[in-house]
XYZ file of C-alpha atoms in Angstrom:
741
model
C -75.453 -69.959 112.680
C -72.165 -70.634 110.801
C -74.217 -72.396 107.938
C -76.458 -69.183 107.552
C -73.235 -66.936 107.648
C -71.755 -69.235 104.849
C -74.808 -68.835 102.766
C -74.931 -64.947 103.213
C -71.194 -64.789 101.860
C -71.966 -66.822 98.870
C -74.968 -64.132 97.897
C -73.386 -60.865 97.927
C -74.770 -58.076 95.634
C -73.093 -56.578 92.572
C -72.521 -52.792 92.681
C -72.390 -50.654 89.246
C -70.737 -47.259 88.784
C -70.486 -45.066 85.840
C -68.382 -41.805 85.814
C -66.681 -39.475 83.028
C -64.133 -41.658 80.990
C -60.620 -40.914 80.518
C -57.934 -43.236 78.877
C -58.194 -46.732 80.252
C -54.905 -47.829 81.799
C -53.738 -49.530 84.930
C -57.161 -49.677 86.709
C -56.675 -50.273 90.580
C -58.867 -53.106 92.081
C -61.181 -51.923 95.048
C -63.811 -54.107 96.972
C -66.973 -52.933 98.416
C -68.816 -54.791 101.111
C -72.592 -55.145 100.457
C -75.540 -54.349 102.881
C -77.188 -57.544 101.827
C -76.412 -61.078 100.710
C -78.385 -60.471 97.640
C -78.471 -57.876 94.528
C -81.077 -55.180 94.468
C -83.116 -57.211 91.987
C -83.192 -59.935 94.484
C -80.951 -62.424 92.260
C -78.024 -64.207 93.852
C -74.461 -64.212 92.776
C -73.570 -67.724 91.891
C -70.693 -69.568 90.400
C -71.754 -71.644 87.315
C -70.165 -75.148 86.594
C -67.996 -73.739 83.741
C -66.722 -71.072 86.030
C -68.903 -67.926 84.574
C -70.488 -65.750 87.206
C -74.113 -64.447 86.608
C -76.019 -61.661 87.998
C -79.243 -59.560 87.052
C -79.424 -61.925 83.919
C -75.749 -61.105 82.667
C -73.234 -63.989 82.428
C -69.600 -62.902 83.355
C -66.239 -64.378 82.736
C -63.449 -63.165 85.208
C -59.861 -62.890 84.126
C -57.525 -60.865 86.319
C -59.147 -57.908 87.739
C -61.507 -57.540 84.757
C -64.973 -58.973 83.713
C -66.074 -59.977 80.198
C -69.947 -60.194 79.593
C -70.602 -63.487 77.801
C -74.267 -63.700 77.866
C -77.782 -62.381 78.964
C -80.785 -64.217 80.048
C -82.713 -61.393 81.675
C -85.854 -59.680 80.854
C -84.781 -56.182 81.111
C -85.923 -54.109 77.932
C -83.721 -50.831 78.621
C -80.097 -52.511 79.231
C -77.491 -50.271 81.020
C -74.263 -52.408 80.487
C -72.584 -52.467 83.886
C -69.087 -50.992 84.368
C -68.068 -53.006 87.376
C -68.917 -55.991 89.103
C -68.335 -56.817 92.787
C -68.042 -60.614 93.699
C -67.813 -61.642 97.357
C -64.357 -62.667 98.455
C -65.709 -65.997 99.574
C -66.708 -66.980 96.026
C -64.110 -69.268 94.555
C -63.154 -68.242 90.915
C -61.408 -70.521 88.561
C -57.834 -69.701 88.268
C -55.191 -69.700 85.765
C -52.333 -68.712 88.056
C -51.795 -68.104 91.920
C -51.747 -65.039 94.004
C -52.373 -63.665 97.519
C -54.226 -60.906 99.018
C -55.077 -59.414 101.995
C -58.188 -57.272 103.261
C -58.306 -54.605 105.800
C -61.528 -52.919 107.425
C -63.973 -52.901 110.229
C -64.177 -56.870 109.755
C -61.155 -59.347 109.625
C -60.477 -61.961 107.026
C -58.053 -62.916 104.214
C -59.054 -62.443 100.581
C -58.322 -64.767 97.877
C -55.912 -63.245 95.332
C -57.115 -62.673 91.811
C -55.421 -64.904 88.975
C -52.062 -64.302 87.471
C -50.734 -62.261 90.334
C -50.912 -60.375 93.733
C -53.612 -57.865 94.423
C -54.582 -55.719 97.228
C -58.208 -55.596 98.414
C -60.013 -53.182 100.668
C -63.042 -54.090 102.679
C -65.635 -51.632 104.093
C -68.822 -52.131 106.079
C -72.215 -50.694 105.803
C -74.345 -52.944 107.797
C -77.429 -53.022 110.081
C -77.327 -54.223 113.689
C -76.668 -57.869 113.885
C -75.933 -58.033 110.102
C -72.721 -59.836 109.273
C -70.330 -58.072 106.918
C -69.481 -59.766 103.630
C -65.976 -58.447 102.029
C -65.892 -58.363 98.065
C -63.717 -57.895 95.176
C -64.402 -55.507 92.320
C -63.935 -56.446 88.702
C -64.070 -53.871 86.007
C -66.261 -54.817 82.763
C -64.041 -54.379 79.881
C -65.514 -56.447 77.155
C -68.652 -57.995 75.721
C -67.759 -61.232 74.060
C -68.919 -62.708 70.710
C -72.657 -63.244 70.386
C -73.132 -62.313 73.934
C -76.755 -60.779 73.090
C -77.167 -62.377 69.722
C -80.722 -63.027 68.648
C -82.260 -61.662 72.050
C -85.665 -60.417 71.516
C -87.203 -57.890 73.781
C -84.168 -55.545 74.264
C -85.235 -52.104 73.323
C -82.142 -49.944 74.176
C -78.457 -50.436 75.211
C -76.424 -47.944 76.872
C -72.738 -48.337 77.475
C -71.003 -45.832 79.860
C -67.452 -45.462 81.540
C -65.993 -44.523 84.785
C -62.732 -43.787 86.465
C -60.970 -44.460 89.720
C -58.174 -42.228 90.961
C -58.321 -40.524 87.529
C -57.984 -43.777 85.660
C -60.814 -44.648 83.244
C -62.679 -47.941 82.879
C -65.377 -49.144 80.878
C -66.204 -51.246 77.884
C -63.221 -51.513 75.428
C -64.237 -54.230 73.263
C -67.437 -55.338 71.510
C -67.145 -58.761 70.078
C -68.467 -59.826 66.768
C -72.025 -60.286 66.353
C -72.487 -59.266 69.897
C -76.124 -57.996 69.369
C -76.726 -59.592 65.974
C -80.473 -60.174 65.156
C -81.959 -58.351 68.328
C -84.908 -57.329 66.243
C -86.397 -55.128 68.925
C -83.445 -53.009 69.519
C -84.152 -49.353 68.518
C -81.281 -47.391 70.112
C -77.677 -47.672 71.171
C -75.108 -45.664 73.014
C -71.448 -46.657 72.696
C -69.010 -45.721 75.450
C -66.012 -43.263 75.214
C -63.562 -46.138 75.952
C -64.576 -48.448 73.153
C -61.717 -48.916 70.766
C -62.600 -52.090 69.304
C -65.894 -53.304 67.766
C -66.023 -56.903 65.955
C -67.768 -57.495 62.639
C -71.575 -57.536 62.262
C -72.144 -56.335 65.926
C -75.594 -54.825 65.005
C -76.309 -56.710 61.827
C -79.951 -57.738 61.141
C -81.238 -55.210 63.924
C -83.998 -54.212 61.742
C -85.822 -51.783 64.168
C -82.323 -49.895 64.985
C -82.725 -46.154 64.290
C -80.178 -44.560 66.530
C -76.730 -45.019 67.143
C -74.818 -42.789 69.318
C -71.215 -42.514 70.400
C -70.222 -40.804 73.744
C -68.051 -37.716 73.663
C -64.357 -38.449 73.622
C -64.291 -41.632 71.776
C -61.274 -41.626 69.458
C -62.068 -44.589 67.368
C -65.827 -44.408 66.481
C -68.349 -41.576 65.458
C -71.910 -41.332 64.252
C -72.601 -39.356 61.016
C -75.995 -38.932 59.673
C -77.159 -41.852 61.916
C -74.919 -44.394 60.702
C -71.554 -45.928 62.675
C -68.431 -45.342 61.382
C -64.970 -46.464 62.667
C -61.883 -44.367 62.147
C -58.188 -45.160 61.476
C -55.082 -43.551 60.473
C -53.090 -45.402 57.736
C -50.197 -43.700 56.035
C -50.935 -40.465 57.760
C -54.216 -40.345 56.169
C -57.610 -40.785 57.985
C -59.685 -43.437 56.619
C -63.365 -44.396 57.817
C -65.152 -47.585 57.603
C -69.007 -47.946 57.855
C -69.746 -50.320 60.363
C -73.416 -50.063 60.699
C -76.299 -48.455 58.923
C -79.477 -48.291 61.123
C -81.681 -50.498 59.349
C -84.787 -49.085 60.971
C -84.042 -45.834 58.951
C -86.738 -44.948 56.550
C -84.552 -43.495 53.881
C -84.403 -45.059 50.523
C -81.030 -43.830 49.347
C -77.586 -44.064 50.968
C -75.202 -41.305 49.864
C -71.994 -40.674 51.806
C -72.173 -37.453 54.033
C -70.222 -34.463 52.852
C -68.449 -34.457 56.124
C -66.731 -37.673 55.036
C -65.412 -35.916 52.179
C -62.916 -38.564 50.393
C -62.153 -40.587 53.290
C -64.665 -43.388 53.193
C -62.449 -46.680 52.305
C -64.647 -49.551 53.227
C -68.224 -50.817 53.970
C -68.159 -53.217 56.766
C -69.474 -56.848 57.029
C -73.247 -56.827 57.075
C -73.496 -53.028 57.343
C -76.751 -53.052 55.452
C -77.969 -56.630 56.119
C -81.859 -56.851 55.836
C -82.399 -53.160 55.277
C -86.138 -52.915 54.528
C -86.079 -49.372 52.756
C -82.870 -48.983 50.976
C -83.651 -48.608 47.211
C -80.364 -46.650 45.831
C -76.742 -46.886 46.961
C -74.202 -44.547 45.365
C -70.700 -45.290 46.819
C -67.788 -42.753 46.518
C -64.672 -43.221 44.475
C -62.559 -43.797 47.617
C -64.350 -46.937 48.487
C -62.033 -49.928 47.915
C -63.630 -52.836 49.857
C -67.250 -54.137 50.353
C -67.309 -56.577 53.324
C -69.216 -60.050 53.341
C -73.014 -59.672 53.256
C -72.817 -56.018 53.326
C -75.943 -55.599 51.324
C -77.364 -58.914 51.695
C -81.185 -59.520 51.917
C -81.970 -55.734 50.985
C -85.326 -56.577 49.293
C -86.022 -53.339 47.840
C -82.399 -52.355 46.514
C -82.650 -51.857 42.798
C -79.749 -49.625 41.885
C -76.005 -49.833 42.990
C -73.298 -47.623 41.599
C -70.018 -49.044 42.301
C -66.698 -46.811 42.355
C -64.108 -47.660 39.721
C -61.355 -48.412 42.149
C -63.298 -50.951 44.100
C -61.271 -53.998 44.322
C -62.941 -56.380 46.821
C -66.559 -57.412 46.961
C -67.208 -59.768 50.060
C -68.883 -63.111 50.373
C -72.650 -62.824 49.618
C -72.429 -59.058 49.590
C -75.596 -58.621 47.446
C -77.283 -61.998 48.082
C -80.949 -62.064 47.905
C -81.402 -58.409 46.563
C -84.478 -59.396 44.736
C -85.015 -56.156 43.046
C -81.467 -55.558 41.814
C -81.757 -55.659 37.814
C -78.301 -54.738 36.672
C -74.632 -54.222 38.006
C -71.486 -53.019 36.665
C -68.647 -54.527 38.347
C -65.705 -52.228 38.364
C -62.310 -53.156 36.496
C -60.241 -53.451 39.531
C -62.234 -56.575 40.901
C -60.581 -59.984 39.890
C -62.541 -62.270 41.970
C -66.346 -62.471 42.254
C -66.654 -64.160 45.813
C -68.832 -66.881 46.861
C -72.458 -66.067 46.540
C -72.283 -62.423 45.903
C -75.178 -62.164 43.667
C -76.797 -65.451 44.753
C -80.780 -65.289 44.648
C -80.751 -61.883 42.749
C -83.736 -63.064 40.772
C -84.409 -59.813 38.874
C -80.641 -59.441 37.918
C -80.736 -59.310 34.017
C -77.130 -58.226 33.377
C -73.834 -58.114 34.936
C -70.941 -56.578 33.269
C -67.860 -58.336 34.194
C -64.441 -56.624 34.467
C -61.863 -57.416 31.835
C -59.347 -58.682 34.189
C -61.605 -60.934 35.987
C -60.044 -64.207 36.793
C -62.465 -66.194 39.383
C -66.033 -66.551 39.582
C -66.598 -68.343 42.896
C -69.235 -70.899 43.943
C -72.882 -69.762 43.584
C -71.885 -66.357 42.626
C -74.743 -65.999 40.380
C -76.944 -69.073 41.582
C -80.665 -68.504 41.151
C -80.382 -65.345 39.156
C -83.332 -66.368 37.047
C -83.510 -63.396 34.821
C -79.805 -63.321 33.832
C -79.248 -63.149 30.201
C -76.403 -64.661 27.987
C -72.947 -64.407 29.391
C -69.620 -63.617 27.773
C -66.641 -64.221 30.283
C -63.535 -62.230 29.860
C -60.713 -64.178 28.414
C -58.869 -63.888 31.700
C -61.062 -66.111 33.574
C -59.495 -69.162 34.958
C -61.702 -70.535 37.467
C -65.588 -71.244 37.772
C -66.882 -72.485 40.959
C -69.394 -74.951 42.078
C -72.955 -73.941 41.021
C -71.825 -70.434 39.964
C -74.663 -70.069 37.460
C -76.906 -72.927 38.675
C -80.929 -72.031 38.179
C -80.087 -69.196 35.820
C -82.959 -70.444 33.714
C -83.009 -67.404 31.351
C -79.350 -67.834 30.433
C -79.112 -69.582 27.136
C -75.621 -69.127 25.961
C -72.188 -68.496 27.723
C -68.850 -68.024 26.180
C -65.864 -69.636 28.207
C -62.450 -68.788 27.189
C -59.717 -71.269 26.389
C -57.730 -70.201 29.719
C -60.480 -71.532 31.841
C -59.095 -74.618 33.289
C -61.134 -75.152 36.364
C -64.885 -75.595 36.404
C -66.711 -76.823 39.432
C -69.467 -79.075 40.005
C -73.225 -78.395 38.554
C -72.045 -74.999 37.621
C -75.118 -74.918 35.053
C -77.458 -77.138 36.884
C -81.173 -76.078 36.254
C -80.307 -74.396 32.856
C -80.333 -75.044 29.296
C -77.451 -73.358 28.369
C -75.308 -73.762 25.202
C -71.534 -73.354 25.815
C -69.318 -71.574 23.443
C -65.833 -72.752 23.690
C -62.609 -73.876 21.911
C -62.311 -77.163 20.634
C -60.516 -79.437 23.003
C -60.668 -76.845 25.867
C -61.750 -77.563 29.461
C -65.092 -76.028 28.761
C -65.637 -78.228 25.517
C -64.683 -81.328 27.728
C -67.222 -80.175 30.648
C -69.987 -79.812 28.197
C -69.460 -83.266 27.052
C -69.359 -84.632 30.705
C -72.418 -82.744 31.675
C -74.421 -83.522 28.325
C -74.564 -79.743 27.490
C -74.781 -78.241 24.059
C -71.786 -76.445 22.855
C -70.435 -74.341 19.932
C -67.054 -73.569 18.680
C -65.293 -70.426 19.280
C -61.997 -69.026 17.841
C -59.423 -66.453 19.340
C -58.623 -63.389 17.576
C -55.775 -61.397 18.705
C -54.926 -57.851 17.749
C -51.431 -56.566 17.822
C -49.851 -53.157 17.188
C -47.479 -54.388 14.477
C -46.005 -57.334 12.744
C -43.551 -57.995 15.606
C -46.680 -59.312 17.646
C -45.126 -58.131 20.696
C -47.571 -55.551 21.862
C -51.201 -56.970 22.238
C -54.091 -54.512 21.878
C -56.921 -57.026 22.582
C -57.979 -60.512 22.472
C -61.649 -61.694 21.448
C -63.310 -64.864 21.681
C -65.486 -65.184 18.499
C -68.073 -67.665 17.704
C -67.405 -69.674 14.489
C -68.643 -67.938 11.314
C -69.036 -64.378 13.326
C -66.905 -61.347 13.144
C -64.550 -59.891 15.436
C -64.552 -56.179 16.020
C -61.250 -54.074 15.489
C -60.033 -52.492 18.716
C -59.223 -48.732 19.037
C -56.023 -48.167 17.735
C -54.027 -44.636 17.641
C -51.465 -44.694 14.753
C -48.169 -43.215 14.805
C -48.110 -39.401 14.110
C -48.488 -38.591 10.366
C -49.890 -42.221 9.715
C -53.232 -43.747 9.124
C -54.730 -47.131 9.454
C -55.731 -48.470 6.028
C -56.606 -51.755 6.963
C -55.525 -55.020 8.827
C -53.236 -57.853 8.017
C -55.996 -60.423 7.835
C -59.691 -60.507 7.332
C -61.498 -61.117 10.814
C -65.006 -61.552 9.467
C -66.802 -64.938 9.548
C -63.835 -66.340 11.550
C -62.934 -69.955 10.612
C -59.700 -70.255 12.910
C -57.695 -68.690 15.485
C -55.938 -65.334 14.048
C -53.288 -62.997 15.010
C -53.821 -59.633 13.128
C -52.167 -56.247 12.965
C -53.088 -52.654 11.631
C -51.502 -51.766 8.269
C -50.292 -48.052 8.602
C -49.353 -45.671 5.771
C -47.852 -42.195 5.613
C -50.458 -39.515 5.094
C -49.659 -36.505 3.172
C -51.351 -33.066 2.722
C -52.558 -31.871 -0.597
C -53.753 -28.188 -0.482
C -56.009 -26.844 -3.187
C -55.770 -23.076 -3.573
C -58.421 -20.791 -5.486
C -56.721 -17.368 -4.907
C -59.217 -15.540 -7.307
C -62.181 -16.633 -5.094
C -60.233 -16.521 -1.742
C -60.596 -20.201 -0.681
C -58.626 -23.063 -0.092
C -59.205 -26.687 0.890
C -56.618 -29.403 2.173
C -57.307 -32.990 1.934
C -55.188 -35.916 3.119
C -53.906 -38.701 0.914
C -52.173 -41.891 2.097
C -49.002 -42.761 0.488
C -49.416 -44.018 -2.965
C -53.181 -43.193 -3.026
C -55.093 -40.464 -5.427
C -55.856 -37.300 -4.140
C -59.624 -36.094 -3.997
C -59.970 -32.638 -5.633
C -62.644 -30.181 -4.184
C -65.954 -29.720 -6.331
C -65.574 -25.973 -7.142
C -67.202 -24.041 -9.958
C -67.743 -20.498 -11.313
C -70.258 -19.408 -13.556
C -69.055 -18.507 -17.135
C -65.685 -20.286 -16.352
C -64.047 -23.547 -16.597
C -61.689 -25.014 -13.979
C -58.215 -26.643 -14.386
C -55.538 -27.374 -11.650
C -51.861 -26.443 -11.927
C -50.039 -28.797 -11.308
C -52.595 -31.404 -12.229
C -54.151 -33.492 -9.384
C -51.818 -36.053 -8.233
C -53.251 -39.641 -8.595
C -50.057 -41.242 -6.823
C -49.355 -39.177 -3.694
C -45.723 -39.411 -2.347
C -45.385 -36.063 -0.766
C -47.268 -32.956 0.432
C -48.172 -30.624 -2.467
C -50.055 -27.376 -3.161
C -52.318 -27.123 -6.344
C -53.725 -24.002 -7.787
C -57.094 -23.265 -9.370
C -56.999 -21.627 -12.879
C -60.142 -20.301 -14.115
C -60.723 -19.842 -18.168
C -63.539 -17.744 -19.566
C -66.095 -19.753 -21.581
C -66.551 -16.852 -23.786
C -63.270 -15.217 -24.223
C -61.022 -18.337 -23.509
C -58.959 -15.982 -21.432
C -57.388 -17.200 -18.196
C -57.415 -15.402 -14.933
C -53.873 -14.606 -14.185
C -52.462 -16.007 -11.003
C -52.681 -13.323 -8.019
C -55.633 -11.699 -9.522
C -58.008 -10.390 -7.028
C -61.656 -10.904 -7.652
C -63.807 -7.715 -8.059
C -66.831 -7.132 -5.679
C -70.017 -8.361 -6.895
C -72.149 -6.430 -9.304
C -74.527 -4.042 -7.303
C -72.042 -3.669 -4.165
C -71.338 -0.283 -3.085
C -67.818 1.354 -2.847
C -67.141 4.701 -1.108
C -64.042 6.570 -2.253
C -63.221 9.783 -0.987
C -66.525 11.897 -0.880
C -68.308 9.898 -3.555
C -70.218 6.731 -3.673
C -70.088 4.197 -6.451
C -71.974 1.137 -7.574
C -70.197 -1.737 -9.081
C -71.695 -2.568 -12.746
C -69.048 -5.058 -13.855
C -67.072 -7.872 -11.811
C -65.315 -8.983 -14.796
C -61.702 -9.508 -13.606
C -60.288 -8.254 -16.906
C -62.527 -4.893 -16.715
C -64.233 -4.179 -13.714
C -66.403 -0.932 -13.747
C -68.494 1.122 -11.582
C -70.877 3.914 -11.687
C -70.745 7.237 -9.813
C -73.895 6.942 -7.592
C -73.759 10.383 -5.660
C -72.009 12.170 -2.569
C -71.341 10.371 0.758
C -73.017 11.409 4.153
C -73.528 15.063 4.911
C -71.779 16.072 1.680
C -74.951 14.709 -0.415
C -77.404 16.956 1.902
C -78.639 20.433 0.783
C -77.349 22.909 3.547
C -78.796 26.368 3.682
C -78.631 29.333 6.209
C -80.639 32.619 6.597
C -79.270 36.040 7.186
C -80.436 37.649 10.535
C -80.263 41.095 8.790
C -82.865 40.059 6.022
C -85.468 38.771 8.762
C -88.546 41.073 8.632
C -92.397 40.731 8.309
C -92.388 42.016 4.871
C -89.395 40.438 3.301
C -88.345 36.659 3.224
C -84.951 35.925 4.597
C -82.080 35.415 2.001
C -81.008 31.515 1.638
C -77.346 30.772 1.480
C -76.097 27.523 0.304
C -72.824 25.705 0.453
C -70.964 25.495 -2.667
C -69.774 22.139 -3.722
C -67.365 21.000 -6.639
C -67.738 17.479 -7.542
C -65.063 15.570 -9.219
C -65.864 12.251 -11.047
C -62.413 10.321 -11.543
C -61.599 8.034 -14.354
C -61.125 5.212 -11.824
C -61.063 4.211 -8.345
C -59.402 1.341 -6.371
C -60.735 -0.830 -3.456
C -59.263 -3.986 -1.973
C -56.553 -3.934 -4.560
C -58.825 -3.716 -7.502
C -58.848 -0.866 -9.951
C -62.371 -0.137 -11.138
C -63.262 2.142 -14.296
C -65.855 4.861 -13.704
C -67.928 4.476 -16.857
C -71.149 5.707 -15.708
C -73.023 8.573 -13.958
C -75.965 6.821 -12.261
C -79.718 8.168 -12.496
C -80.468 10.713 -10.097
C -77.103 10.763 -8.861
C -76.937 14.410 -7.770
C -80.574 15.267 -8.625
C -81.973 18.586 -6.814
C -78.715 19.185 -4.901
C -78.681 23.008 -4.750
C -75.095 22.759 -3.374
C -73.288 21.715 -6.420
C -71.809 24.480 -8.356
C -69.266 22.681 -10.770
C -68.671 19.157 -11.823
C -65.763 17.452 -13.486
C -66.508 14.107 -15.188
C -63.535 11.694 -15.715
C -62.166 10.204 -18.971
C -63.782 6.713 -18.894
C -67.382 7.929 -18.513
C -69.330 6.656 -21.265
C -72.907 7.459 -20.210
C -74.966 9.859 -17.965
C -78.367 8.422 -16.900
C -81.609 10.075 -16.434
C -81.894 13.024 -14.175
C -78.357 12.821 -12.891
C -78.025 16.532 -12.523
C -81.546 17.215 -12.596
C -82.620 20.643 -10.802
C -79.032 21.412 -9.718
C -80.117 24.906 -10.116
C -76.583 26.482 -9.073
C -74.519 24.312 -11.244
C -72.836 26.520 -13.576
C -69.677 24.776 -14.797
C -69.299 21.226 -16.141
C -66.064 19.961 -17.473
C -66.421 16.734 -19.606
C -63.050 15.440 -19.599
C -63.855 12.314 -21.487
C -64.074 11.504 -25.129
C -66.039 8.386 -24.557
C -69.694 9.578 -23.786
C -72.056 7.888 -26.112
C -75.229 8.712 -24.415
C -76.909 11.285 -22.042
C -80.407 10.285 -20.929
C -83.484 12.636 -20.892
C -83.412 15.098 -18.077
C -79.834 14.227 -17.165
C -78.903 18.153 -16.981
C -82.396 19.616 -17.094
C -83.077 22.731 -14.873
C -79.304 23.382 -14.170
C -78.310 27.109 -13.989
C -79.388 28.804 -17.237
C -76.055 30.345 -18.088
C -74.039 27.144 -17.217
C -70.951 26.433 -19.269
C -69.868 23.263 -20.617
C -66.057 22.484 -21.333
C -64.947 19.652 -23.266
C -62.388 18.559 -26.113
C -62.533 20.563 -29.343
C -63.248 17.220 -31.258
C -66.413 16.774 -29.172
C -67.782 20.119 -28.891
C -70.520 19.516 -31.744
C -71.315 16.055 -30.519
C -71.692 16.694 -26.923
C -73.666 19.972 -27.678
C -76.295 17.720 -29.582
C -76.264 15.218 -26.439
C -76.742 17.938 -24.044
C -79.962 19.193 -25.731
C -81.358 15.836 -25.470
C -80.407 15.907 -21.759
C -82.527 18.977 -21.229
C -80.280 21.939 -21.922
C -82.008 24.199 -24.364
C -78.963 26.241 -25.643
C -75.786 24.684 -24.182
C -72.867 27.149 -23.811
C -70.029 25.135 -25.168
C -66.316 25.817 -24.178
C -63.153 24.142 -25.379
C -60.994 22.497 -22.402
């Protein structure tokens, strides 16, 4: 009987609880007596040889009043991680300290104290008739150890919850690194509210994982767009880290959710490891770190956009990405870690940052498509096999500063090394029987003090260096460099030659144009190619051929026919045919000669030119037409007009200028008019008074005054009475009535 009782005491069951989470602090230990000496699944609680306790396939390690899950050997597909384990008091656990404890209840006995101190236990009974009571101790499950479930197949889902005793929360606080690594059948995970720490690569290589959830109330982790992120506050700013992208997700592109804003600072280790569908990745400018193997073995990943402030790319971060064809490594990166691009067989180009110092072992190993490489002059170290099996690479330039080159760096290649004579790279080429060609260093400085370096270039012998961008001092221009850097034959130091720049302004006031050209000190100015029909050009002062100051040069135009020069300040008349309105009259330019610009009177402007007539109401009847009344207009044609500062002589009355205008009653013709064109006043039937105040008329065309009022009177100078009478007859006036002015 005693023997059976002892067996029962060694086979007590484990009880699990799960309640709402609150902050985990100072959990009280309780012990519950079981009904049977075995668990609900029929498995027996045992103490293993190494002191671990197993139940339902879980393996636990007990420390104090807490338990850590160290492994799993069960067959359950949908796991609910226990929050508490109950161990019979009769089971002796490994001790790291001493302590005592007492138990009270319907049974009697003493409890073995937990490690490291004193604990109080409480025994209860829920037995059947004749069934012995088995007192237990409770241990709260607070942690899942490193690799606890690693590579366990068959597990479909994992749920972690939390509970509380007397208002104190308990539950999983920590999940160790790679705890669920490689669980290929795992599709969904729920993380408890109490979890504050998750190790690296916890869900890495879980290729079927599509759902990651975090219980409400968790202050350290959250799920955004299906991906798991951790959150921390550093220097008062919230920074997120991507812990795990669900590898079973069908999306081909990863872009940061808008809800993260500018707070994603890091991509965690193995966060995308083995993604089957990922094709494009675009990381925001806030990301500074990519963890080890973060994007490794993403077979379809072809396009990656890295942010400019990214400074760390972890070991093997893109290893095995066989679709990746090109990459630009940000300028903040100084080290390419081990195996970062190893086995990226489609990678043709990798733009390296200018301040790169280290290319670690196997960094580009087996990049079969990688072309020729020019290492930045800052590189000091190349690791073992860094470019091994890069079969397409034919040339690589290694700077003189490179003082460490590892073993078999170019194994499996037929590369030619461009290097400095006597450099470490040159010696390396000889050691490994590699072809080499000589290169030189060309340093570009800002001036002849050689204090400020613009850039440094490694140039193959007999090839050209390229001048860097350089902004000269204000008012100066680079006219050349201190030495020739084409077909370089030696190491060079060069600086730009700067000369003062002067402004030469060319002005053509007559044509209203100007042009400013630049000329460096001591050089010749280049005059604009201006021309004007009928004129020759000279410059005043002459165009300088040895410039030493800012200058203004004026265009002087000379007539090819008269030899006259257009005086400075002369304003150019409008072009021939242009229309000018002055007062109530319209004019047309007939000569744009700067010495003698002329116009022709072309008619009246706007409403003044139209015939206006009214009918008297008293004259309206069936038998009598209404009387017509016209406006009366007196037209004055002046000797000259002004427009835009130019004075034009009025020398002509244009053809049909006032033809058939029945409003015109009188006309005064100015002293510069020389001709009156055809039908200028034709059928001006009310025109009765014409003053010819000019002595210069030499022609009146046919019909110029035909059908004016029959008794019209023409006034002119006594000396012109006879001549103008004759001209008027030709112009259509049968018997001109001439009067002296």
